GROMACS .gro file of C-alpha atoms in nm:
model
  117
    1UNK     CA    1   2.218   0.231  -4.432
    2UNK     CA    2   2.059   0.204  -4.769
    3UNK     CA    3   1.747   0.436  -4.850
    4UNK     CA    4   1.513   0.318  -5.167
    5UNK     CA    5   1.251   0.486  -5.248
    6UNK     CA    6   0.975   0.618  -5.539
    7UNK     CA    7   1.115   0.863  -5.790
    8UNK     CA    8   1.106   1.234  -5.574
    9UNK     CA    9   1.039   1.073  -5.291
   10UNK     CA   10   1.336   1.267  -5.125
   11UNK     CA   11   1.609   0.977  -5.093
   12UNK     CA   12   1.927   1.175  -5.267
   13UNK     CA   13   1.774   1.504  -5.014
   14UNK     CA   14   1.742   1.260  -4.734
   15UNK     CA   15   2.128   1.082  -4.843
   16UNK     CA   16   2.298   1.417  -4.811
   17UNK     CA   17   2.099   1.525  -4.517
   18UNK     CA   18   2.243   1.196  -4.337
   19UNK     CA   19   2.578   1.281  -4.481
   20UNK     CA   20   2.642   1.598  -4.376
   21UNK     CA   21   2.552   1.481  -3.985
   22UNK     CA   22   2.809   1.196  -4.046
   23UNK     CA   23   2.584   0.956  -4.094
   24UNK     CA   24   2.711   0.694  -4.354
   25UNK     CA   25   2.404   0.655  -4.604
   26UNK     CA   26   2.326   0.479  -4.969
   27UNK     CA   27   2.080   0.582  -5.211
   28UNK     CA   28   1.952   0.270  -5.399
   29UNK     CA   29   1.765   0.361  -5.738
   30UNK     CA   30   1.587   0.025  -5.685
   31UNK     CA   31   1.253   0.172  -5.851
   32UNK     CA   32   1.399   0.153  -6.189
   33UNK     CA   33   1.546  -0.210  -6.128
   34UNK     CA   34   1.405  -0.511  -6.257
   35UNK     CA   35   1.621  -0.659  -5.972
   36UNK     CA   36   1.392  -0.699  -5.662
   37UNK     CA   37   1.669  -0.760  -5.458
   38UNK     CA   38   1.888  -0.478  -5.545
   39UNK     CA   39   1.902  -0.319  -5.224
   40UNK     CA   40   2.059  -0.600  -5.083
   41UNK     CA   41   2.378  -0.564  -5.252
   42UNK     CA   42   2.496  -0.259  -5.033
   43UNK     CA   43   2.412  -0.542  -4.716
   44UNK     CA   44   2.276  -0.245  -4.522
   45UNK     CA   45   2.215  -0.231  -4.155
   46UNK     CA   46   1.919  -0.010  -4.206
   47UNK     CA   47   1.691  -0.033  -4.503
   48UNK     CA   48   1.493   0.312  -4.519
   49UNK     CA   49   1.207   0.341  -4.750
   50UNK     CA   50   1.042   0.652  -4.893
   51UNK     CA   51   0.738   0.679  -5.057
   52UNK     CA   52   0.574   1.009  -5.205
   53UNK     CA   53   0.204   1.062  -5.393
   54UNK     CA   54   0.178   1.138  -5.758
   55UNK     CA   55   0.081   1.477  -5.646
   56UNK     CA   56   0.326   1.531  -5.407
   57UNK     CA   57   0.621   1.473  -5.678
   58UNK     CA   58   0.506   1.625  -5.960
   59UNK     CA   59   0.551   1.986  -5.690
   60UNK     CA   60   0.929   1.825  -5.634
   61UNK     CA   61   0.979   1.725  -5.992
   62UNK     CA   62   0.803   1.780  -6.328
   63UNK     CA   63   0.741   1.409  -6.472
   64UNK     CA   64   0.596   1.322  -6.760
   65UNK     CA   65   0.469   0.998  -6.656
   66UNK     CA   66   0.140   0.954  -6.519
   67UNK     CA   67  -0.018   0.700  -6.151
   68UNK     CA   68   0.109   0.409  -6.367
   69UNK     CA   69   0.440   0.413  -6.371
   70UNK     CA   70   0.421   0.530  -5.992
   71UNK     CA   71   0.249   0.191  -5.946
   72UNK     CA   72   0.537  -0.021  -6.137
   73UNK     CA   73   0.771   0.177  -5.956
   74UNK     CA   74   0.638   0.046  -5.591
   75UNK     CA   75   0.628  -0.332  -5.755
   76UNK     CA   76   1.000  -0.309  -5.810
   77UNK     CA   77   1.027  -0.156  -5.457
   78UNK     CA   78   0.765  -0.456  -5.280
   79UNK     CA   79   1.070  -0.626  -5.147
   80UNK     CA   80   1.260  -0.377  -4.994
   81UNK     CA   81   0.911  -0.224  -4.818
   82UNK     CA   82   0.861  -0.614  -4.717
   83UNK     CA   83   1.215  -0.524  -4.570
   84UNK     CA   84   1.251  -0.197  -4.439
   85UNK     CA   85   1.348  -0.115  -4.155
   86UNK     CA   86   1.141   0.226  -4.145
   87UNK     CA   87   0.903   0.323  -4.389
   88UNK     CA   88   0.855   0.693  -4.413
   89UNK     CA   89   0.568   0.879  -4.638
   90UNK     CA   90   0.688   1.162  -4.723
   91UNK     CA   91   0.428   1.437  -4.860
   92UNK     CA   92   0.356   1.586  -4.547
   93UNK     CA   93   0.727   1.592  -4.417
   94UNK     CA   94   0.967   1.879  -4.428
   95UNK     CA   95   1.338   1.742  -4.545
   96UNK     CA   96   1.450   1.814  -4.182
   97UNK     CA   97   1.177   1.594  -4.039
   98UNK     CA   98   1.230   1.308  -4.276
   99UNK     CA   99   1.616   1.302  -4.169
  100UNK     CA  100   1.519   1.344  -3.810
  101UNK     CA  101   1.247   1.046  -3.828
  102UNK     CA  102   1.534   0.845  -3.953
  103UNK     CA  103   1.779   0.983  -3.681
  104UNK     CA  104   1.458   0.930  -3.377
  105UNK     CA  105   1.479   0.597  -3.562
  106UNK     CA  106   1.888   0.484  -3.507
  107UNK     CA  107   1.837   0.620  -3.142
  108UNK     CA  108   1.572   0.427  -3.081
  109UNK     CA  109   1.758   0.113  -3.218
  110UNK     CA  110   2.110   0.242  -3.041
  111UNK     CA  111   1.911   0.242  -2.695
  112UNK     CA  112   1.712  -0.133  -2.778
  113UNK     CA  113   2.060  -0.266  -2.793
  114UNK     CA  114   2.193  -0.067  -2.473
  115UNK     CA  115   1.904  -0.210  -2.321
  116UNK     CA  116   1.933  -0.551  -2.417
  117UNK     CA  117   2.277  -0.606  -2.330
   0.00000   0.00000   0.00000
């Protein structure tokens, strides 16, 4: 799994979350690549994708840039949303319920292919 995300959007939170349930997860800095692809280098089975308001991350994180460089930051990330496999807005999410959305989310998938088989 490979979570990308906007700056304080809660992907190295959400990365150690995963990790401490065993849960084998990437965080991709993607939003400061040029690369659009970037994410694909990890050839993740998941791509997670986290997303955050100006508002909300300047209460995570004091930044000194402005809606902007928020907006160049989701260019660089178009691909991987284009991608995703779960897109999760954040703001209104507690770190717990951002892990468990992504958790709900691997069930979910776990079950399609117990189903399908």
């Amino acid at each position: 799994m490979v979570v990308v995300g906007v700056c304080a959007s809660g992907k190295t939170t959400l990365v150690a979350n995963l990790d401490k349930l065993g849960i084998n997860a990437n965080n991709c800095a993607q939003e400061h690549s040029q690369i659009k692809q970037l994410w694909k280098k990890k050839q993740p089975d998941i791509l997670v994708m986290l997303d955050a308001t100006l508002a909300t991350i300047r209460t995570r994180r004091n930044v000194p840039w402005g809606e902007e460089r928020l907006l160049v930051q989701r260019e660089r990330l178009s691909d991987a949303r284009k991608h995703a496999d779960l897109f999760i807005q954040t703001d209104d999410l507690t770190r717990e319920e951002v892990a468990q959305a992504v958790i709900d989310y691997i069930r979910g998938k776990q079950n399609d292919s117990y189903n399908s088989s």
